[in-house]
PDB file of C-alpha atoms and ligand atoms in Angstrom:
ATOM      1  CA  UNK A   1       3.504  17.881  11.549  1.00  0.00           C
ATOM      2  CA  UNK A   2       2.655  14.304  12.497  1.00  0.00           C
ATOM      3  CA  UNK A   3       2.652  11.796   9.695  1.00  0.00           C
ATOM      4  CA  UNK A   4      -0.616  10.299   8.648  1.00  0.00           C
ATOM      5  CA  UNK A   5      -1.263   6.693   9.701  1.00  0.00           C
ATOM      6  CA  UNK A   6      -2.861   4.307   7.226  1.00  0.00           C
ATOM      7  CA  UNK A   7      -4.234   0.794   7.604  1.00  0.00           C
ATOM      8  CA  UNK A   8      -4.877  -0.560   4.104  1.00  0.00           C
ATOM      9  CA  UNK A   9      -6.513  -3.857   3.205  1.00  0.00           C
ATOM     10  CA  UNK A  10      -5.269  -5.414  -0.026  1.00  0.00           C
ATOM     11  CA  UNK A  11      -8.043  -7.796  -1.009  1.00  0.00           C
ATOM     12  CA  UNK A  12      -6.007  -9.095  -3.972  1.00  0.00           C
ATOM     13  CA  UNK A  13      -7.998 -11.256  -6.425  1.00  0.00           C
ATOM     14  CA  UNK A  14     -10.569 -12.301  -3.843  1.00  0.00           C
ATOM     15  CA  UNK A  15     -14.270 -11.798  -3.130  1.00  0.00           C
ATOM     16  CA  UNK A  16     -17.327 -11.808  -5.327  1.00  0.00           C
ATOM     17  CA  UNK A  17     -19.820  -8.932  -5.089  1.00  0.00           C
ATOM     18  CA  UNK A  18     -21.908 -10.470  -2.307  1.00  0.00           C
ATOM     19  CA  UNK A  19     -18.833 -11.264  -0.217  1.00  0.00           C
ATOM     20  CA  UNK A  20     -17.449  -7.764  -0.750  1.00  0.00           C
ATOM     21  CA  UNK A  21     -20.791  -6.328   0.298  1.00  0.00           C
ATOM     22  CA  UNK A  22     -20.750  -8.405   3.501  1.00  0.00           C
ATOM     23  CA  UNK A  23     -17.183  -7.444   4.316  1.00  0.00           C
ATOM     24  CA  UNK A  24     -17.830  -3.735   3.835  1.00  0.00           C
ATOM     25  CA  UNK A  25     -20.974  -4.029   5.910  1.00  0.00           C
ATOM     26  CA  UNK A  26     -19.015  -5.640   8.743  1.00  0.00           C
ATOM     27  CA  UNK A  27     -16.326  -2.963   8.587  1.00  0.00           C
ATOM     28  CA  UNK A  28     -18.839  -0.091   8.596  1.00  0.00           C
ATOM     29  CA  UNK A  29     -20.743  -1.592  11.472  1.00  0.00           C
ATOM     30  CA  UNK A  30     -17.748  -2.325  13.679  1.00  0.00           C
ATOM     31  CA  UNK A  31     -15.546   0.679  12.924  1.00  0.00           C
ATOM     32  CA  UNK A  32     -14.683   2.870  15.875  1.00  0.00           C
ATOM     33  CA  UNK A  33     -13.064   5.797  14.118  1.00  0.00           C
ATOM     34  CA  UNK A  34      -9.604   6.886  15.166  1.00  0.00           C
ATOM     35  CA  UNK A  35      -9.237  10.402  13.815  1.00  0.00           C
ATOM     36  CA  UNK A  36      -5.520  10.059  13.066  1.00  0.00           C
ATOM     37  CA  UNK A  37      -5.711   6.687  11.328  1.00  0.00           C
ATOM     38  CA  UNK A  38      -7.208   6.260   7.880  1.00  0.00           C
ATOM     39  CA  UNK A  39      -8.681   2.909   6.879  1.00  0.00           C
ATOM     40  CA  UNK A  40      -8.376   2.053   3.190  1.00  0.00           C
ATOM     41  CA  UNK A  41      -9.716  -0.953   1.278  1.00  0.00           C
ATOM     42  CA  UNK A  42      -8.247  -2.056  -2.037  1.00  0.00           C
ATOM     43  CA  UNK A  43     -10.673  -4.314  -3.947  1.00  0.00           C
ATOM     44  CA  UNK A  44      -9.938  -5.758  -7.367  1.00  0.00           C
ATOM     45  CA  UNK A  45     -10.896  -3.459 -10.232  1.00  0.00           C
ATOM     46  CA  UNK A  46     -14.226  -5.080 -11.061  1.00  0.00           C
ATOM     47  CA  UNK A  47     -15.494  -4.455  -7.522  1.00  0.00           C
ATOM     48  CA  UNK A  48     -14.552  -0.791  -7.327  1.00  0.00           C
ATOM     49  CA  UNK A  49     -17.891   0.731  -8.377  1.00  0.00           C
ATOM     50  CA  UNK A  50     -19.831  -1.453  -5.984  1.00  0.00           C
ATOM     51  CA  UNK A  51     -17.496  -0.912  -3.035  1.00  0.00           C
ATOM     52  CA  UNK A  52     -17.243   2.801  -3.845  1.00  0.00           C
ATOM     53  CA  UNK A  53     -21.020   3.079  -3.601  1.00  0.00           C
ATOM     54  CA  UNK A  54     -21.146   1.099  -0.373  1.00  0.00           C
ATOM     55  CA  UNK A  55     -18.529   3.406   1.150  1.00  0.00           C
ATOM     56  CA  UNK A  56     -20.244   6.639   0.232  1.00  0.00           C
ATOM     57  CA  UNK A  57     -21.596   7.244   3.723  1.00  0.00           C
ATOM     58  CA  UNK A  58     -18.391   6.073   5.401  1.00  0.00           C
ATOM     59  CA  UNK A  59     -14.948   7.436   6.311  1.00  0.00           C
ATOM     60  CA  UNK A  60     -13.288   4.322   4.891  1.00  0.00           C
ATOM     61  CA  UNK A  61     -11.287   5.221   1.791  1.00  0.00           C
ATOM     62  CA  UNK A  62     -11.238   3.329  -1.480  1.00  0.00           C
ATOM     63  CA  UNK A  63      -8.158   2.338  -3.437  1.00  0.00           C
ATOM     64  CA  UNK A  64      -7.180   0.211  -6.421  1.00  0.00           C
ATOM     65  CA  UNK A  65      -4.526  -2.482  -6.714  1.00  0.00           C
ATOM     66  CA  UNK A  66      -2.856  -1.275  -9.903  1.00  0.00           C
ATOM     67  CA  UNK A  67      -3.391   0.896 -12.965  1.00  0.00           C
ATOM     68  CA  UNK A  68      -1.884   1.586 -16.345  1.00  0.00           C
ATOM     69  CA  UNK A  69       1.114   3.841 -16.671  1.00  0.00           C
ATOM     70  CA  UNK A  70      -0.926   5.585 -19.386  1.00  0.00           C
ATOM     71  CA  UNK A  71      -3.802   7.929 -18.595  1.00  0.00           C
ATOM     72  CA  UNK A  72      -6.094   6.798 -21.467  1.00  0.00           C
ATOM     73  CA  UNK A  73      -6.121   5.694 -25.104  1.00  0.00           C
ATOM     74  CA  UNK A  74      -5.299   2.581 -27.106  1.00  0.00           C
ATOM     75  CA  UNK A  75      -4.132   0.248 -24.316  1.00  0.00           C
ATOM     76  CA  UNK A  76      -6.552  -2.668 -24.405  1.00  0.00           C
ATOM     77  CA  UNK A  77      -7.021  -4.378 -21.077  1.00  0.00           C
ATOM     78  CA  UNK A  78      -5.268  -1.663 -19.088  1.00  0.00           C
ATOM     79  CA  UNK A  79      -7.059   0.394 -16.453  1.00  0.00           C
ATOM     80  CA  UNK A  80      -6.903   4.183 -16.493  1.00  0.00           C
ATOM     81  CA  UNK A  81      -5.982   5.966 -13.255  1.00  0.00           C
ATOM     82  CA  UNK A  82      -8.459   8.690 -14.234  1.00  0.00           C
ATOM     83  CA  UNK A  83     -11.229   6.109 -14.234  1.00  0.00           C
ATOM     84  CA  UNK A  84     -10.147   4.954 -10.769  1.00  0.00           C
ATOM     85  CA  UNK A  85     -10.368   8.531  -9.550  1.00  0.00           C
ATOM     86  CA  UNK A  86     -13.810   8.920 -11.149  1.00  0.00           C
ATOM     87  CA  UNK A  87     -14.973   5.739  -9.378  1.00  0.00           C
ATOM     88  CA  UNK A  88     -14.102   7.305  -6.041  1.00  0.00           C
ATOM     89  CA  UNK A  89     -10.608   5.971  -5.393  1.00  0.00           C
ATOM     90  CA  UNK A  90      -8.332   8.068  -3.272  1.00  0.00           C
ATOM     91  CA  UNK A  91      -5.395   5.612  -3.417  1.00  0.00           C
ATOM     92  CA  UNK A  92      -3.855   3.110  -5.798  1.00  0.00           C
ATOM     93  CA  UNK A  93      -1.104   0.582  -5.280  1.00  0.00           C
ATOM     94  CA  UNK A  94       1.815   0.548  -7.622  1.00  0.00           C
ATOM     95  CA  UNK A  95       4.456  -2.149  -7.975  1.00  0.00           C
ATOM     96  CA  UNK A  96       3.099  -4.767  -5.614  1.00  0.00           C
ATOM     97  CA  UNK A  97       5.574  -7.672  -5.762  1.00  0.00           C
ATOM     98  CA  UNK A  98       2.871  -9.892  -7.269  1.00  0.00           C
ATOM     99  CA  UNK A  99       2.593  -7.400 -10.167  1.00  0.00           C
ATOM    100  CA  UNK A 100       6.358  -7.155 -10.488  1.00  0.00           C
ATOM    101  CA  UNK A 101       6.599 -10.975 -10.548  1.00  0.00           C
ATOM    102  CA  UNK A 102       3.527 -11.926 -12.578  1.00  0.00           C
ATOM    103  CA  UNK A 103       3.627  -9.034 -15.039  1.00  0.00           C
ATOM    104  CA  UNK A 104       7.317  -8.232 -15.162  1.00  0.00           C
ATOM    105  CA  UNK A 105       6.794  -4.642 -14.012  1.00  0.00           C
ATOM    106  CA  UNK A 106      10.214  -2.993 -13.794  1.00  0.00           C
ATOM    107  CA  UNK A 107      11.287  -0.337 -11.295  1.00  0.00           C
ATOM    108  CA  UNK A 108      10.908   2.286 -14.014  1.00  0.00           C
ATOM    109  CA  UNK A 109       7.432   1.115 -15.058  1.00  0.00           C
ATOM    110  CA  UNK A 110       6.315   1.098 -11.447  1.00  0.00           C
ATOM    111  CA  UNK A 111       7.575   4.648 -11.074  1.00  0.00           C
ATOM    112  CA  UNK A 112       5.777   5.732 -14.257  1.00  0.00           C
ATOM    113  CA  UNK A 113       2.604   4.083 -13.015  1.00  0.00           C
ATOM    114  CA  UNK A 114       2.871   5.953  -9.715  1.00  0.00           C
ATOM    115  CA  UNK A 115       3.394   9.221 -11.574  1.00  0.00           C
ATOM    116  CA  UNK A 116       0.325   8.752 -13.736  1.00  0.00           C
ATOM    117  CA  UNK A 117      -1.737   7.825 -10.662  1.00  0.00           C
ATOM    118  CA  UNK A 118      -0.673  11.043  -8.955  1.00  0.00           C
ATOM    119  CA  UNK A 119      -1.292  13.070 -12.101  1.00  0.00           C
ATOM    120  CA  UNK A 120      -4.838  11.644 -12.072  1.00  0.00           C
ATOM    121  CA  UNK A 121      -5.371  12.877  -8.508  1.00  0.00           C
ATOM    122  CA  UNK A 122      -4.673   9.649  -6.619  1.00  0.00           C
ATOM    123  CA  UNK A 123      -2.227   8.996  -3.832  1.00  0.00           C
ATOM    124  CA  UNK A 124       0.121   6.257  -4.922  1.00  0.00           C
ATOM    125  CA  UNK A 125       1.166   3.522  -2.493  1.00  0.00           C
ATOM    126  CA  UNK A 126       4.360   2.191  -4.031  1.00  0.00           C
ATOM    127  CA  UNK A 127       5.507  -1.239  -2.847  1.00  0.00           C
ATOM    128  CA  UNK A 128       9.157  -2.130  -2.474  1.00  0.00           C
ATOM    129  CA  UNK A 129      10.861  -5.142  -0.936  1.00  0.00           C
ATOM    130  CA  UNK A 130      13.336  -7.944  -1.329  1.00  0.00           C
ATOM    131  CA  UNK A 131      13.085 -11.685  -1.977  1.00  0.00           C
ATOM    132  CA  UNK A 132      14.235 -14.334   0.482  1.00  0.00           C
ATOM    133  CA  UNK A 133      17.457 -14.936  -1.443  1.00  0.00           C
ATOM    134  CA  UNK A 134      18.239 -11.206  -1.463  1.00  0.00           C
ATOM    135  CA  UNK A 135      17.572 -11.059   2.282  1.00  0.00           C
ATOM    136  CA  UNK A 136      19.814 -14.062   2.894  1.00  0.00           C
ATOM    137  CA  UNK A 137      22.566 -12.723   0.637  1.00  0.00           C
ATOM    138  CA  UNK A 138      22.479  -9.439   2.539  1.00  0.00           C
ATOM    139  CA  UNK A 139      21.761  -7.445  -0.649  1.00  0.00           C
ATOM    140  CA  UNK A 140      18.295  -6.258   0.390  1.00  0.00           C
ATOM    141  CA  UNK A 141      19.296  -2.657   0.913  1.00  0.00           C
ATOM    142  CA  UNK A 142      20.692  -2.341  -2.622  1.00  0.00           C
ATOM    143  CA  UNK A 143      17.497  -3.806  -4.040  1.00  0.00           C
ATOM    144  CA  UNK A 144      15.299  -1.409  -2.114  1.00  0.00           C
ATOM    145  CA  UNK A 145      17.556   1.575  -2.777  1.00  0.00           C
ATOM    146  CA  UNK A 146      17.232   0.952  -6.531  1.00  0.00           C
ATOM    147  CA  UNK A 147      13.432   0.760  -6.288  1.00  0.00           C
ATOM    148  CA  UNK A 148      13.271   3.979  -4.281  1.00  0.00           C
ATOM    149  CA  UNK A 149      15.705   5.759  -6.580  1.00  0.00           C
ATOM    150  CA  UNK A 150      13.724   4.923  -9.726  1.00  0.00           C
ATOM    151  CA  UNK A 151      10.636   6.363  -8.067  1.00  0.00           C
ATOM    152  CA  UNK A 152      12.141   9.622  -6.880  1.00  0.00           C
ATOM    153  CA  UNK A 153      13.950  10.154 -10.178  1.00  0.00           C
ATOM    154  CA  UNK A 154      10.634   9.884 -12.050  1.00  0.00           C
ATOM    155  CA  UNK A 155       8.152  11.771  -9.868  1.00  0.00           C
ATOM    156  CA  UNK A 156       8.762  15.546  -9.890  1.00  0.00           C
ATOM    157  CA  UNK A 157       9.473  17.252  -6.605  1.00  0.00           C
ATOM    158  CA  UNK A 158       6.135  19.066  -6.375  1.00  0.00           C
ATOM    159  CA  UNK A 159       4.242  15.753  -6.570  1.00  0.00           C
ATOM    160  CA  UNK A 160       6.353  13.739  -4.132  1.00  0.00           C
ATOM    161  CA  UNK A 161       4.022  14.594  -1.275  1.00  0.00           C
ATOM    162  CA  UNK A 162       1.391  12.322  -2.871  1.00  0.00           C
ATOM    163  CA  UNK A 163       3.541   9.224  -2.434  1.00  0.00           C
ATOM    164  CA  UNK A 164       3.171   6.581   0.234  1.00  0.00           C
ATOM    165  CA  UNK A 165       5.706   3.738   0.359  1.00  0.00           C
ATOM    166  CA  UNK A 166       5.024   0.217   1.507  1.00  0.00           C
ATOM    167  CA  UNK A 167       7.863  -2.069   2.534  1.00  0.00           C
ATOM    168  CA  UNK A 168       6.763  -5.603   1.731  1.00  0.00           C
ATOM    169  CA  UNK A 169       9.482  -8.232   2.084  1.00  0.00           C
ATOM    170  CA  UNK A 170       8.436 -10.850  -0.476  1.00  0.00           C
ATOM    171  CA  UNK A 171       9.371 -13.665   1.913  1.00  0.00           C
ATOM    172  CA  UNK A 172       6.774 -12.414   4.388  1.00  0.00           C
ATOM    173  CA  UNK A 173       3.832 -12.028   1.992  1.00  0.00           C
ATOM    174  CA  UNK A 174       1.152 -14.648   2.524  1.00  0.00           C
ATOM    175  CA  UNK A 175       3.647 -16.928   4.271  1.00  0.00           C
ATOM    176  CA  UNK A 176       2.644 -16.292   7.870  1.00  0.00           C
ATOM    177  CA  UNK A 177       6.264 -15.242   8.420  1.00  0.00           C
ATOM    178  CA  UNK A 178       6.277 -11.610   9.510  1.00  0.00           C
ATOM    179  CA  UNK A 179       9.387  -9.467   9.573  1.00  0.00           C
ATOM    180  CA  UNK A 180      10.112  -8.716  13.211  1.00  0.00           C
ATOM    181  CA  UNK A 181       9.364  -5.147  14.261  1.00  0.00           C
ATOM    182  CA  UNK A 182      13.140  -4.609  14.464  1.00  0.00           C
ATOM    183  CA  UNK A 183      13.761  -5.969  10.949  1.00  0.00           C
ATOM    184  CA  UNK A 184      10.946  -3.846   9.560  1.00  0.00           C
ATOM    185  CA  UNK A 185      12.080  -0.729  11.415  1.00  0.00           C
ATOM    186  CA  UNK A 186      15.633  -1.157  10.131  1.00  0.00           C
ATOM    187  CA  UNK A 187      14.393  -1.116   6.535  1.00  0.00           C
ATOM    188  CA  UNK A 188      11.868   1.671   7.133  1.00  0.00           C
ATOM    189  CA  UNK A 189      14.523   3.900   8.595  1.00  0.00           C
ATOM    190  CA  UNK A 190      16.782   3.040   5.638  1.00  0.00           C
ATOM    191  CA  UNK A 191      13.992   3.922   3.189  1.00  0.00           C
ATOM    192  CA  UNK A 192      13.407   7.235   4.944  1.00  0.00           C
ATOM    193  CA  UNK A 193      17.117   8.041   4.719  1.00  0.00           C
ATOM    194  CA  UNK A 194      17.072   7.232   0.992  1.00  0.00           C
ATOM    195  CA  UNK A 195      14.087   9.524   0.445  1.00  0.00           C
ATOM    196  CA  UNK A 196      15.861  12.265   2.401  1.00  0.00           C
ATOM    197  CA  UNK A 197      18.931  11.924   0.189  1.00  0.00           C
ATOM    198  CA  UNK A 198      16.875  12.012  -3.030  1.00  0.00           C
ATOM    199  CA  UNK A 199      14.065  14.408  -2.140  1.00  0.00           C
ATOM    200  CA  UNK A 200      15.103  16.246   1.019  1.00  0.00           C
ATOM    201  CA  UNK A 201      14.338  15.896   4.714  1.00  0.00           C
ATOM    202  CA  UNK A 202      10.945  17.595   4.525  1.00  0.00           C
ATOM    203  CA  UNK A 203       9.553  15.113   1.991  1.00  0.00           C
ATOM    204  CA  UNK A 204      11.133  12.193   3.866  1.00  0.00           C
ATOM    205  CA  UNK A 205       9.614  13.242   7.179  1.00  0.00           C
ATOM    206  CA  UNK A 206       6.124  13.581   5.746  1.00  0.00           C
ATOM    207  CA  UNK A 207       5.988  10.387   3.670  1.00  0.00           C
ATOM    208  CA  UNK A 208       3.998   7.590   5.327  1.00  0.00           C
ATOM    209  CA  UNK A 209       5.840   4.258   5.257  1.00  0.00           C
ATOM    210  CA  UNK A 210       3.644   1.169   5.575  1.00  0.00           C
ATOM    211  CA  UNK A 211       4.746  -2.354   6.395  1.00  0.00           C
ATOM    212  CA  UNK A 212       3.190  -5.348   4.646  1.00  0.00           C
ATOM    213  CA  UNK A 213       3.745  -9.095   4.945  1.00  0.00           C
ATOM    214  CA  UNK A 214       1.597 -11.289   7.178  1.00  0.00           C
ATOM    215  CA  UNK A 215       0.473  -8.362   9.317  1.00  0.00           C
ATOM    216  CA  UNK A 216      -2.227  -9.558  11.730  1.00  0.00           C
ATOM    217  CA  UNK A 217      -4.111  -8.426  14.800  1.00  0.00           C
ATOM    218  CA  UNK A 218      -1.539  -9.952  17.113  1.00  0.00           C
ATOM    219  CA  UNK A 219       1.509  -8.264  15.588  1.00  0.00           C
ATOM    220  CA  UNK A 220      -0.037  -4.952  14.489  1.00  0.00           C
ATOM    221  CA  UNK A 221       0.627  -3.051  17.709  1.00  0.00           C
ATOM    222  CA  UNK A 222       4.282  -4.068  17.990  1.00  0.00           C
ATOM    223  CA  UNK A 223       4.936  -3.172  14.343  1.00  0.00           C
ATOM    224  CA  UNK A 224       3.071   0.126  14.621  1.00  0.00           C
ATOM    225  CA  UNK A 225       5.004   0.916  17.809  1.00  0.00           C
ATOM    226  CA  UNK A 226       8.166   1.537  15.797  1.00  0.00           C
ATOM    227  CA  UNK A 227       8.970   5.171  14.997  1.00  0.00           C
ATOM    228  CA  UNK A 228       9.235   4.745  11.211  1.00  0.00           C
ATOM    229  CA  UNK A 229       6.271   2.412  10.716  1.00  0.00           C
ATOM    230  CA  UNK A 230       3.266   4.577   9.894  1.00  0.00           C
ATOM    231  CA  UNK A 231       0.814   1.939   8.854  1.00  0.00           C
ATOM    232  CA  UNK A 232       0.183  -1.528   7.508  1.00  0.00           C
ATOM    233  CA  UNK A 233      -0.685  -3.018   4.148  1.00  0.00           C
ATOM    234  CA  UNK A 234      -2.638  -6.113   5.041  1.00  0.00           C
ATOM    235  CA  UNK A 235      -3.481  -8.965   2.660  1.00  0.00           C
ATOM    236  CA  UNK A 236      -5.052 -12.145   4.034  1.00  0.00           C
ATOM    237  CA  UNK A 237      -6.081 -10.655   7.356  1.00  0.00           C
ATOM    238  CA  UNK A 238      -8.035  -7.862   5.643  1.00  0.00           C
ATOM    239  CA  UNK A 239     -10.603 -10.309   4.252  1.00  0.00           C
ATOM    240  CA  UNK A 240     -12.356 -10.803   7.585  1.00  0.00           C
ATOM    241  CA  UNK A 241     -13.970  -7.741   9.071  1.00  0.00           C
ATOM    242  CA  UNK A 242     -13.313  -8.733  12.703  1.00  0.00           C
ATOM    243  CA  UNK A 243      -9.633  -9.311  12.134  1.00  0.00           C
ATOM    244  CA  UNK A 244      -9.144  -6.163  10.045  1.00  0.00           C
ATOM    245  CA  UNK A 245     -10.998  -4.053  12.612  1.00  0.00           C
ATOM    246  CA  UNK A 246      -8.742  -5.454  15.348  1.00  0.00           C
ATOM    247  CA  UNK A 247      -5.678  -4.489  13.317  1.00  0.00           C
ATOM    248  CA  UNK A 248      -7.092  -0.997  12.876  1.00  0.00           C
ATOM    249  CA  UNK A 249      -7.823  -0.681  16.598  1.00  0.00           C
ATOM    250  CA  UNK A 250      -4.331  -1.933  17.498  1.00  0.00           C
ATOM    251  CA  UNK A 251      -2.684   0.754  15.425  1.00  0.00           C
TER     252      UNK A 251
HETATM  253  P1  PGA B 301      -0.356 -10.718   3.440  1.00  0.00           P
HETATM  254  O1  PGA B 301      -0.242  -9.809   2.102  1.00  0.00           O
HETATM  255  O2  PGA B 301      -0.770  -9.796   4.554  1.00  0.00           O
HETATM  256  O3  PGA B 301      -1.373 -11.753   3.124  1.00  0.00           O
HETATM  257  O4  PGA B 301       1.001 -11.272   3.685  1.00  0.00           O
HETATM  258  C1  PGA B 301       0.265  -8.514   2.146  1.00  0.00           C
HETATM  259  C2  PGA B 301       0.288  -7.920   0.755  1.00  0.00           C
HETATM  260  O5  PGA B 301       0.676  -8.629  -0.181  1.00  0.00           O
HETATM  261  O6  PGA B 301      -0.065  -6.751   0.536  1.00  0.00           O
END
């Protein structure tokens, strides 16, 4: 079975309601659907109801940028994955490096968050990746292996099919510095081998692996041309409908 391809736009903490409305409008208007490629947008939490409503007559999927590791209860300020599902989300990110950095989310917490997202009926896009110093020291594979291991030791086998992984080298996020297709493919193939060792070949072969870090219209096709790159997680370039549509078309 061919792996699903996903082009996801991480809007981060950007856009007010009117701007989100305009962006979604532009995407809906310009989208030429490719049946094997799913487009996903990931607005900040406060925009989810609005964007969910705007997407109701569209094939574009909705996702969230994070959620609590708890499902509900006394966790003031946290966001329940069940609520995300009820608002129409199909996906949620877990462990974006900005969350790991700004909120001290550990590998284990990220894994627990992913598990509670899946338990709530979402597909979890779990981000992994190394810093510049880890890349330069040559320790990036150990870092990523630990992140992947925590995930597959926490999520039970029967739910592993709901996971998507995103390789996002921290040094490439928002810097304009993209990993070369060869660098990205090397890590993607490493991640797939780690999943195979922890969860078996079947799970590894079916798990979509996205690349993120300054993905743009002019590098999308060469990245997506690699055998283990099944999609892109796009930050800055997902905030303009023309550019994001070009990335989608290039995939
Ligand atoms: P970028 O962000 O495309 O702006 O580098 C990617 C991400 O952080 O998901």
